[in-house]
PDB file of C-alpha atoms in Angstrom:
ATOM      1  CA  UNK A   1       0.000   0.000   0.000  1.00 51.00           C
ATOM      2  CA  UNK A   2       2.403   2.240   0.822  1.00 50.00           C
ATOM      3  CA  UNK A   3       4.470   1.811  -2.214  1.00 51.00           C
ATOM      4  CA  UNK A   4       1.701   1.932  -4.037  1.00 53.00           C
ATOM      5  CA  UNK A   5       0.901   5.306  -2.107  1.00 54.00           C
ATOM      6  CA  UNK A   6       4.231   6.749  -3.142  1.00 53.00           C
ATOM      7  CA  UNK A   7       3.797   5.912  -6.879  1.00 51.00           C
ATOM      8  CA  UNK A   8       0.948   7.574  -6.940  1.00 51.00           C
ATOM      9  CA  UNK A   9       2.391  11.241  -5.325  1.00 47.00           C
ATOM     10  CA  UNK A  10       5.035  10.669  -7.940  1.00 44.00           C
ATOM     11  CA  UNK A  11       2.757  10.320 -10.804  1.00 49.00           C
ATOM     12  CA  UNK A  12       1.322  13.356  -9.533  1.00 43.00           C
ATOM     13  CA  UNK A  13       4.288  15.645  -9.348  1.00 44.00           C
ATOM     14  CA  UNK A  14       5.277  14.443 -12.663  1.00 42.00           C
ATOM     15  CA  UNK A  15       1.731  15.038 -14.387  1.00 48.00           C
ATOM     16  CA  UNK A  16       1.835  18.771 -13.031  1.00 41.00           C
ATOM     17  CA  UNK A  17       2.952  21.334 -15.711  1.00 40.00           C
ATOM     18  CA  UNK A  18       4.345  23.552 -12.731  1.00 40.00           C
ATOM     19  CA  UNK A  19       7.340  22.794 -10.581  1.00 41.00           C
ATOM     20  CA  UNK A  20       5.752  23.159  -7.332  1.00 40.00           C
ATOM     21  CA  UNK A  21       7.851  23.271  -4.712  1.00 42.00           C
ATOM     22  CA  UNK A  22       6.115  20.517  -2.443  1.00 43.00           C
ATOM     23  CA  UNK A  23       6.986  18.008  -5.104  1.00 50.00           C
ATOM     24  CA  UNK A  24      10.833  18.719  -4.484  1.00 47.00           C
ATOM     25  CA  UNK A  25      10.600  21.538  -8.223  1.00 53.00           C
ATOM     26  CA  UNK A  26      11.411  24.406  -8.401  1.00 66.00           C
ATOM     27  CA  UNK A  27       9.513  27.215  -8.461  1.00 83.00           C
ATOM     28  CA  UNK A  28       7.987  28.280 -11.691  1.00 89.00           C
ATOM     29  CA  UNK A  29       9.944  31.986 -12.801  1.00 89.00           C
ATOM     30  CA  UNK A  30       6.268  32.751 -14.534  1.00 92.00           C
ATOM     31  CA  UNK A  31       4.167  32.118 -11.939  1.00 93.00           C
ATOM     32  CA  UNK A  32       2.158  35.317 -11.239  1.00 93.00           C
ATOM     33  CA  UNK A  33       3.196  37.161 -14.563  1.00 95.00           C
ATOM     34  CA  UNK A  34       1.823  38.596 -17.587  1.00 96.00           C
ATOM     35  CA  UNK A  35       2.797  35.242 -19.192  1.00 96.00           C
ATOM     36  CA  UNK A  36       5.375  36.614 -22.295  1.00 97.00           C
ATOM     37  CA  UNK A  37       8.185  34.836 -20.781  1.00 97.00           C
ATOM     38  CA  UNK A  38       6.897  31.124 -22.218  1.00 96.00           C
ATOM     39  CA  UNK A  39       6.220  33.198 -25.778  1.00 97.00           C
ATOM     40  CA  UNK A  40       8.501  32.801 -28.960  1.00 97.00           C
ATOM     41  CA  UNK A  41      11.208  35.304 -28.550  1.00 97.00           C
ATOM     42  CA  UNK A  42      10.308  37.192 -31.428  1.00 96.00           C
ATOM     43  CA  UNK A  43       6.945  37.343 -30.435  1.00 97.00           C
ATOM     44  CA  UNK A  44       8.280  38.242 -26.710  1.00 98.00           C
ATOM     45  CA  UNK A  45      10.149  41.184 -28.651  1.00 97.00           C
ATOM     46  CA  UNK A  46       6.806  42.050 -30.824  1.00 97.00           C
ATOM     47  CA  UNK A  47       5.092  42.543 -28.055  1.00 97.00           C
ATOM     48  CA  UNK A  48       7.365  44.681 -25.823  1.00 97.00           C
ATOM     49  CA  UNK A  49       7.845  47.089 -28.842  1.00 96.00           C
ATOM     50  CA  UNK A  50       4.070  47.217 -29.455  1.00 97.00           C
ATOM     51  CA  UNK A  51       3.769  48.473 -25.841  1.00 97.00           C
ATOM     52  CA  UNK A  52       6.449  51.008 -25.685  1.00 97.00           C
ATOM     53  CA  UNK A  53       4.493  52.313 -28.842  1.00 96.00           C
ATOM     54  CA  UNK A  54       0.919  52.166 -27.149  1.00 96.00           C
ATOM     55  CA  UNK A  55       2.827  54.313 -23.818  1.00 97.00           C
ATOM     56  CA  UNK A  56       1.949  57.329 -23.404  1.00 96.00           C
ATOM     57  CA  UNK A  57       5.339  58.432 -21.783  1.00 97.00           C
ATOM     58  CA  UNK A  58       8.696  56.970 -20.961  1.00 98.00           C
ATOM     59  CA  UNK A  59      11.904  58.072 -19.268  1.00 98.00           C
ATOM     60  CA  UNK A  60      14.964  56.988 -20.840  1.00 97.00           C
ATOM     61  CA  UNK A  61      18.733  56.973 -19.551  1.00 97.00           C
ATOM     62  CA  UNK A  62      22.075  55.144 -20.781  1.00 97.00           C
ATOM     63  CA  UNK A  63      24.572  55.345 -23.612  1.00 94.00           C
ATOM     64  CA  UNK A  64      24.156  55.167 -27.318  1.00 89.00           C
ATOM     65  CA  UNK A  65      26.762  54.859 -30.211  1.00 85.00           C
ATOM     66  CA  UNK A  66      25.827  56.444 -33.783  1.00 75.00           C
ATOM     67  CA  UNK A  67      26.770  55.860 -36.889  1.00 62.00           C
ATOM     68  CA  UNK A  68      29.072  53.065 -35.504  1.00 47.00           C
ATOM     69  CA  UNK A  69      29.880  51.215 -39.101  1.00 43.00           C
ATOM     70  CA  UNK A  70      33.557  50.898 -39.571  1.00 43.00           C
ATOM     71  CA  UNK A  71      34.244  52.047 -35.896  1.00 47.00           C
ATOM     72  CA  UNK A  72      33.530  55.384 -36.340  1.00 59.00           C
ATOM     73  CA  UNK A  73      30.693  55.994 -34.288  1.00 70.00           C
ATOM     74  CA  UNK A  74      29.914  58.690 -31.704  1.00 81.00           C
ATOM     75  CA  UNK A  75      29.341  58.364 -28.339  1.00 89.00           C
ATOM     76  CA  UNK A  76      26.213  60.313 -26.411  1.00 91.00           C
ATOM     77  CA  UNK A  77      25.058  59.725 -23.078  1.00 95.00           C
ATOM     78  CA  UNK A  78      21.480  60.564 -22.777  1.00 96.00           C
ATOM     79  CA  UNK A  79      18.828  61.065 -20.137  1.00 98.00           C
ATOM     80  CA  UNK A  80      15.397  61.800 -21.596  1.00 97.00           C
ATOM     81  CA  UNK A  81      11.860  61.824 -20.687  1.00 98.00           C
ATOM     82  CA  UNK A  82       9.886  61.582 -23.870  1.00 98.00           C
ATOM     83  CA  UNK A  83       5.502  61.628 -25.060  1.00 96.00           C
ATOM     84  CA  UNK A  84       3.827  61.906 -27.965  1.00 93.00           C
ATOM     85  CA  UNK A  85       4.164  65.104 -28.719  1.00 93.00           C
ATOM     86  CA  UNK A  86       7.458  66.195 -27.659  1.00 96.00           C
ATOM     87  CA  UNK A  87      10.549  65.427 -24.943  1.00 97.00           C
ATOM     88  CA  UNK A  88      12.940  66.911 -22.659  1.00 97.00           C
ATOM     89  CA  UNK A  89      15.946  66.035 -21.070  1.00 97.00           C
ATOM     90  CA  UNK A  90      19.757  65.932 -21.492  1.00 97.00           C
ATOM     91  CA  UNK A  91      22.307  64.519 -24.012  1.00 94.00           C
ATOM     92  CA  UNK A  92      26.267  64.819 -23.533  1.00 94.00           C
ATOM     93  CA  UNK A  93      28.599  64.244 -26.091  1.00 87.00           C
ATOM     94  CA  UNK A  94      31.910  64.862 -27.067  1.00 80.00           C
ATOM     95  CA  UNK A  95      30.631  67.949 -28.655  1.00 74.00           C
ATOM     96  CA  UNK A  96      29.875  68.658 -24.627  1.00 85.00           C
ATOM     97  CA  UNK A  97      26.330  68.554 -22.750  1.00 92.00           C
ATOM     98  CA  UNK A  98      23.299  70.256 -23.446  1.00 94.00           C
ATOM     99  CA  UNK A  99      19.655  69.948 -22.484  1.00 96.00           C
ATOM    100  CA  UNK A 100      16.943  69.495 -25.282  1.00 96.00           C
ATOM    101  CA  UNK A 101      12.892  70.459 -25.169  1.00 97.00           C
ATOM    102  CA  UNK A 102      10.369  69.895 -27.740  1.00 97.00           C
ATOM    103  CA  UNK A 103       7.079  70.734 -27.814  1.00 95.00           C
ATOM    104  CA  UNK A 104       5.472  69.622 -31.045  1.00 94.00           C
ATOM    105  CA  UNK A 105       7.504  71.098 -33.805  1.00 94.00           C
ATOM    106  CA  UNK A 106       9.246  73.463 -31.567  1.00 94.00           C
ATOM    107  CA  UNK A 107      12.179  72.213 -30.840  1.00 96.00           C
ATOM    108  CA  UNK A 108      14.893  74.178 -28.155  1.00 95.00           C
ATOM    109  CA  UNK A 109      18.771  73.553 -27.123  1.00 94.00           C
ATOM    110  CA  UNK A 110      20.109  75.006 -23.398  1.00 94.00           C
ATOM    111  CA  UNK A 111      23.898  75.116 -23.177  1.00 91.00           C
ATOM    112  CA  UNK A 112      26.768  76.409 -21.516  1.00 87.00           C
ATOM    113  CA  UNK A 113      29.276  79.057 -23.194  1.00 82.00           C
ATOM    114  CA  UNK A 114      31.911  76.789 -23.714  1.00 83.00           C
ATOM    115  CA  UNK A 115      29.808  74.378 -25.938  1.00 84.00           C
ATOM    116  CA  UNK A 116      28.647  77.256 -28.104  1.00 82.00           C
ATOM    117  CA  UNK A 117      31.987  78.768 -28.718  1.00 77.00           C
ATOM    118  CA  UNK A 118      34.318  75.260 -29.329  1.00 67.00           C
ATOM    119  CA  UNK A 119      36.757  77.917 -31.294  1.00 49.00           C
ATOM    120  CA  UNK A 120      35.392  77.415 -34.734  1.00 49.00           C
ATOM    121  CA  UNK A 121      33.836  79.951 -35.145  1.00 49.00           C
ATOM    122  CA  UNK A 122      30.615  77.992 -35.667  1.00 51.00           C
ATOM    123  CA  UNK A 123      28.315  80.324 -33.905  1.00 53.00           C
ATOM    124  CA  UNK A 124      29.287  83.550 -34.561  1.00 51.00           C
ATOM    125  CA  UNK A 125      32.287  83.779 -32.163  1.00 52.00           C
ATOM    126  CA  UNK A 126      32.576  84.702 -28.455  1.00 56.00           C
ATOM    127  CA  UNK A 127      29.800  87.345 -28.932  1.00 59.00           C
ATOM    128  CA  UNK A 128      27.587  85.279 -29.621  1.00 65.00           C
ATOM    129  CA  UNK A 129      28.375  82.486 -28.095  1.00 72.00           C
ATOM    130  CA  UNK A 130      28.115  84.816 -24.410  1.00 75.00           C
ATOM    131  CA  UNK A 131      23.881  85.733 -25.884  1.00 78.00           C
ATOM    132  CA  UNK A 132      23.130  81.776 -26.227  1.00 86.00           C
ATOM    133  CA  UNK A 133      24.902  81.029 -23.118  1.00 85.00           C
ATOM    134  CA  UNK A 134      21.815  79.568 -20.481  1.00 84.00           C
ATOM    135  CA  UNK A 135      19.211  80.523 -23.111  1.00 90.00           C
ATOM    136  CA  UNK A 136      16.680  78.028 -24.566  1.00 94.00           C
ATOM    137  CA  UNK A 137      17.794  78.195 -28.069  1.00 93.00           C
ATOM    138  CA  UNK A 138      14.822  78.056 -30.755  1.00 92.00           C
ATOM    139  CA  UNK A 139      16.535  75.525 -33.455  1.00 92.00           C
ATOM    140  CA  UNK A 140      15.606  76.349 -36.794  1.00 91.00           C
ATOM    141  CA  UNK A 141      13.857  73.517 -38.805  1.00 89.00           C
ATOM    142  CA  UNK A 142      16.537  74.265 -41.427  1.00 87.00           C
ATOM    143  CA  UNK A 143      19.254  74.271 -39.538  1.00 87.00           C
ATOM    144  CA  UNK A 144      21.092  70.643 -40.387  1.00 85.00           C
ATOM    145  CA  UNK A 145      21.126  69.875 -36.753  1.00 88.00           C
ATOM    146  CA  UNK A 146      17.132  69.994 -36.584  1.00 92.00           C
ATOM    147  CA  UNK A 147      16.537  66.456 -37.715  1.00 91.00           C
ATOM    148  CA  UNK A 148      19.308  64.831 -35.604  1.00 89.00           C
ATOM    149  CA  UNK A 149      18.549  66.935 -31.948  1.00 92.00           C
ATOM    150  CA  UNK A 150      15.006  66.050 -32.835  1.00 94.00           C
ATOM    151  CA  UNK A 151      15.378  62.388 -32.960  1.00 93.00           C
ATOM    152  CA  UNK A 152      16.591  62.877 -29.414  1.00 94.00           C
ATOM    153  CA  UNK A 153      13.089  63.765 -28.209  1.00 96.00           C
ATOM    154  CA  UNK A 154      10.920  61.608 -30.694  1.00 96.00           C
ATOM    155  CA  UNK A 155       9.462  58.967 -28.488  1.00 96.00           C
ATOM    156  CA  UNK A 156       8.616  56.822 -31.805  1.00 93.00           C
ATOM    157  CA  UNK A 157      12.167  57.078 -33.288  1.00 92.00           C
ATOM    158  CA  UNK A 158      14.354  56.527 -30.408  1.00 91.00           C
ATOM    159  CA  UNK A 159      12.662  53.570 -29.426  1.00 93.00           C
ATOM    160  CA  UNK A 160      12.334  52.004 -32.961  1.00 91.00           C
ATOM    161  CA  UNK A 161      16.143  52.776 -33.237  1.00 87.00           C
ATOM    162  CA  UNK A 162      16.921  50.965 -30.000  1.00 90.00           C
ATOM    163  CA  UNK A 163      14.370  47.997 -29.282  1.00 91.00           C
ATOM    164  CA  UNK A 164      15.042  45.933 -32.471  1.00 87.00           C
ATOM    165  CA  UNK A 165      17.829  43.359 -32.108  1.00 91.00           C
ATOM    166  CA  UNK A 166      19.885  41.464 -34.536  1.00 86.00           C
ATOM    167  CA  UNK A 167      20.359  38.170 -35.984  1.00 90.00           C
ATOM    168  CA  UNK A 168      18.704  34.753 -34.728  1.00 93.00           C
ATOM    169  CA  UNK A 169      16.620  35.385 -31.392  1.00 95.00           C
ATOM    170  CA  UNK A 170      16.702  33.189 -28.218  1.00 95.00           C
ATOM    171  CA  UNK A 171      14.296  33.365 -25.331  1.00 96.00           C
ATOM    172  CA  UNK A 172      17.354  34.003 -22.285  1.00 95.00           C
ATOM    173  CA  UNK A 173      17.370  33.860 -18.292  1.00 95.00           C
ATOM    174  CA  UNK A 174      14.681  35.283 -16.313  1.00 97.00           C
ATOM    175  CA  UNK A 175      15.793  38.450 -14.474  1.00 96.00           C
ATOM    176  CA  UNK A 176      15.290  41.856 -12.883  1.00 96.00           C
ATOM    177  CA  UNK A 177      15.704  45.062 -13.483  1.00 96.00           C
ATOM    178  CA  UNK A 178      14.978  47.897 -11.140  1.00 93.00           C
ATOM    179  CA  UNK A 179      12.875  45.623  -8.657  1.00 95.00           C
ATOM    180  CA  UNK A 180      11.124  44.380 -11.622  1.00 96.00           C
ATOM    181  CA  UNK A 181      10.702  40.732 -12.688  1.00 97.00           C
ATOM    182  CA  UNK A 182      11.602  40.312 -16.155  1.00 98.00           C
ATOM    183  CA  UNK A 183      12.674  37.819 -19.230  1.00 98.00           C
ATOM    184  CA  UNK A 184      15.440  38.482 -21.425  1.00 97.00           C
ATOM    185  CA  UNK A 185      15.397  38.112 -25.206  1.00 97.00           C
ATOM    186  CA  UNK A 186      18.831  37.593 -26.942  1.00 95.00           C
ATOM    187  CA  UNK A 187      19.988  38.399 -30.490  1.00 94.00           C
ATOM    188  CA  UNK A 188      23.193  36.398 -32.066  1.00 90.00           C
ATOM    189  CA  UNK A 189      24.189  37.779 -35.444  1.00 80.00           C
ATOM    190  CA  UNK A 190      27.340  36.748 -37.674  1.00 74.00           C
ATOM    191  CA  UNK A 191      29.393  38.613 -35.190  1.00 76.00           C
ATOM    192  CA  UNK A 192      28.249  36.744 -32.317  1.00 72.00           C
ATOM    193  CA  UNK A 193      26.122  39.514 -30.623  1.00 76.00           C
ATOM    194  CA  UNK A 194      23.001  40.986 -31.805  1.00 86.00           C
ATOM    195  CA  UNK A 195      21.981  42.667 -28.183  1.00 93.00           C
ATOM    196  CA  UNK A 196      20.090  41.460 -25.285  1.00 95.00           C
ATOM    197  CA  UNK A 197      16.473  42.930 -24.738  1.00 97.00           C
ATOM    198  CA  UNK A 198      14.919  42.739 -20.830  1.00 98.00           C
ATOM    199  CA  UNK A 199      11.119  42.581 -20.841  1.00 98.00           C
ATOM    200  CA  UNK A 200       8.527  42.800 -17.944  1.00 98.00           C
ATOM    201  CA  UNK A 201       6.435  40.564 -16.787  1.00 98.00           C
ATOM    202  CA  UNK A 202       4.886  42.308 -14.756  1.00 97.00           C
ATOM    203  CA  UNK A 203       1.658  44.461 -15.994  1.00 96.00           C
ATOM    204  CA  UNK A 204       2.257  45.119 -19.448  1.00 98.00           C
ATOM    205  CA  UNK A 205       5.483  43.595 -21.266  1.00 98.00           C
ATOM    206  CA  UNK A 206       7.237  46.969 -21.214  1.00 98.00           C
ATOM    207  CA  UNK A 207      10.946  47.085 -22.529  1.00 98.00           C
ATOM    208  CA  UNK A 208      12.958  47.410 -19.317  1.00 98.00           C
ATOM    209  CA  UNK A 209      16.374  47.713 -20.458  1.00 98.00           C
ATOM    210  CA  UNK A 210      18.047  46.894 -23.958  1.00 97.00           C
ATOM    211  CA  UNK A 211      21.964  46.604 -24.539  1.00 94.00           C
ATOM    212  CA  UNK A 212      22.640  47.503 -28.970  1.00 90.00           C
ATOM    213  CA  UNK A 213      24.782  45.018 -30.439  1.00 86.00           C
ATOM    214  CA  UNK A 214      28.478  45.347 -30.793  1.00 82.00           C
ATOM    215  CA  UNK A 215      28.745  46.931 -27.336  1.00 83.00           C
ATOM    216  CA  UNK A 216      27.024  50.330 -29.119  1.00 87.00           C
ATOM    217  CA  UNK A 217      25.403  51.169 -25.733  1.00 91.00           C
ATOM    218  CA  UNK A 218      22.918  50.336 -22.936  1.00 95.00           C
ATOM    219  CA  UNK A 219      19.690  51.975 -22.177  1.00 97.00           C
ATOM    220  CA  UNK A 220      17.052  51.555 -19.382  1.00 98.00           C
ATOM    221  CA  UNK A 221      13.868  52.483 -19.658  1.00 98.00           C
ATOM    222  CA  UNK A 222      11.335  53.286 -17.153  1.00 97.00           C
ATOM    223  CA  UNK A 223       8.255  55.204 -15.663  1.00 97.00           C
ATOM    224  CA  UNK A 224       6.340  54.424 -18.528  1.00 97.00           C
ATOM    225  CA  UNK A 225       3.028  55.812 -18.853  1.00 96.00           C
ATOM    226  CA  UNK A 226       4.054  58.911 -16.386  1.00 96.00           C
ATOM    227  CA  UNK A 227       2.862  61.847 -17.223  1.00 95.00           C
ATOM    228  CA  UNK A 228       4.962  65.358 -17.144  1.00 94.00           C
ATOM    229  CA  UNK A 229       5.079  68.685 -18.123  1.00 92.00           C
ATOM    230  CA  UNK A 230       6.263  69.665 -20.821  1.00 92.00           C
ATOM    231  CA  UNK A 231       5.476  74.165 -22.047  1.00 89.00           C
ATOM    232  CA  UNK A 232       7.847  76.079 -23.946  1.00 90.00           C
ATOM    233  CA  UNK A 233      10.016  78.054 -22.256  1.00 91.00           C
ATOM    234  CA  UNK A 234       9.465  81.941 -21.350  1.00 89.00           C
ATOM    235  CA  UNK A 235      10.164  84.606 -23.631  1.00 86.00           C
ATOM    236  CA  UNK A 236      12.868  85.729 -21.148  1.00 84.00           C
ATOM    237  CA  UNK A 237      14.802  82.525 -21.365  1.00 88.00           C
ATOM    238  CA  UNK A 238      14.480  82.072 -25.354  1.00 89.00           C
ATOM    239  CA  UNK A 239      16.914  83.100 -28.133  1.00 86.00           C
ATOM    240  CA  UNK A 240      16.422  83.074 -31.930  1.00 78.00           C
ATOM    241  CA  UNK A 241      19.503  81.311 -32.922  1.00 66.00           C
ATOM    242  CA  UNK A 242      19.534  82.747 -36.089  1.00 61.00           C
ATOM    243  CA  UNK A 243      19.496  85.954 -34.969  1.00 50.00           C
ATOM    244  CA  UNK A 244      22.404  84.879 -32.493  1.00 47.00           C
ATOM    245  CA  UNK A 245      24.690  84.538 -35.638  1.00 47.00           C
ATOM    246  CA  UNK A 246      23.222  84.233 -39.186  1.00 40.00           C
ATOM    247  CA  UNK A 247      24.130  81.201 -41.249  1.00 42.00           C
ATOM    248  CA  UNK A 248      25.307  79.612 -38.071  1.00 52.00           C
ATOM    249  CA  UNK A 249      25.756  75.822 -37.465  1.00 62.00           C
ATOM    250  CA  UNK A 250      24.762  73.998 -33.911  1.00 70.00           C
ATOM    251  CA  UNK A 251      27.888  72.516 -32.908  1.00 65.00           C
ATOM    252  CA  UNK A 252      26.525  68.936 -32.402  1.00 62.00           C
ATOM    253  CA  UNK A 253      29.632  67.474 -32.438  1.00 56.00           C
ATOM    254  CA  UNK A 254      29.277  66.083 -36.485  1.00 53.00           C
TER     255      UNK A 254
END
C-alpha cells in the first residue's frame, strides 16, 4: 500500500505542468506574470515594442553609439523623458552637454558658453556664443542639426532605433531590473552579438532595459506611462539662434 501510495504522489508531481515546490521543483519563474516569458522570442520582442508604442510616456537613460559602421561611431550619453508630442531632457557628447525640449515642432537647445563657442567659429564667435549662453535656443527647422537633436526627443524614433535586435533570437534567463521581474530576449548575429532585450512581466510587457549590439550602448527604460510637463520656455529665457549669428551651425559634435 504504501508503495503503491508513493507511486501515486510521484505520478502526480510528474503530471503537473508547474514545478511546485512541495513536489521537491522548483519554483515556476512565470508564476504570477503577464505570461510573455513562455512566448517565442520574437513574439516576446513584438510585443514589448508594441507596448512602448501604445505608452503614453517613458523616461529613458544610458549610452548610445551612432553611426558606428567601420568604428567610427559617436558616443552620447542621454537622459530623456519623452511623449507623444514632444521630450525633454539631457544629451552629452563629445561635442559637450546640453539639455533638449520639444514641444510639437518646436524644438529648443540650453547650453553652456563653452559648448557654443568650441573655437570654430561655428556660432558667430565669443559674442555670440556669451547671448546663447543659459538661453533656450529656438533651433531652426533648417538648420542641419534639426533632424538629428530632434530624434533625441521623438518617443517613436528613439525607441524604434533601439528595441530591435539582430540576428537569430533566443528566449534568455529570467531576471530583474529595477525591482522588476523580467525575461530576457537575446539576439546572435554573424558577429556573435546581436543585443540582449529585458522585458517585464509584470503588468504590461514593457521594454525594461536593452543593450545595442556590438557593445554600441545600454539603455534603461522606465516610468512608462508617467505623465509630465512639458510648455515652452518663457520669452525671457528664449533666443532666436539665427538671430544669435546668421548662417550659423549647432555645434553637435558632427
Amino acid at each position: 500500500m504504501r508503495t503503491r501510495n508513493a507511486a501515486g504522489v510521484m505520478a502526480l508531481c510528474l503530471g503537473l505542468a508547474t514545478g511546485l515546490t512541495a513536489c521537491g521543483g522548483g519554483e515556476d519563474p512565470d508564476a504570477g506574470t503577464n505570461g510573455v516569458g513562455k512566448l517565442a522570442p520574437a513574439t516576446i520582442q513584438d510585443k514589448a515594442r508594441a507596448a512602448a508604442r501604445q505608452a503614453d510616456a517613458v523616461h529613458l537613460s544610458g549610452s548610445v553609439l551612432s553611426g558606428s559602421a567601420g568604428g567610427q561611431g559617436r558616443s552620447y550619453r542621454i537622459d530623456m523623458r519623452l511623449k507623444k508630442d514632444g521630450g525633454t531632457g539631457r544629451v552629452t557628447s563629445d561635442a559637450g552637454s546640453f539639455e533638449l525640449l520639444r514641444a510639437g515642432d518646436e524644438l529648443f537647445l540650453k547650453a553652456d558658453g563653452t559648448f557654443w563657442n568650441r573655437g570654430d567659429g561655428a556660432t558667430g564667435g565669443a559674442g555670440a556664443a556669451g547671448k546663447l549662453n543659459g538661453k533656450y535656443v529656438k533651433v531652426p527647422t533648417g538648420d542641419p542639426a534639426y533632424q538629428q537633436l530632434r530624434g533625441f526627443t521623438d518617443k517613436n524614433v528613439l525607441l524604434d532605433g533601439l528595441l530591435g535586435l539582430h540576428g537569430k533570437l533566443s528566449r534568455g534567463a529570467h531576471t530583474t531590473v529595477g525591482g522588476v521581474r523580467a525575461i530576457r530576449v537575446n539576439g546572435t548575429d554573424a558577429k556573435g552579438t546581436g543585443g540582449t532585450l529585458d522585458v517585464s512581466l509584470a503588468g504590461e510587457p514593457y521594454p525594461l532595459r536593452v543593450r545595442r549590439a556590438g557593445g554600441a550602448g545600454q539603455v534603461e527604460l522606465g516610468e512608462w506611462g508617467k505623465d509630465f510637463a512639458l510648455s515652452l520656455p518663457e520669452k525671457g529665457q528664449r533666443v532666436d539662434f539665427g538671430g544669435a549669428g546668421a548662417g550659423s551651425r549647432i555645434p553637435t559634435g558632427n
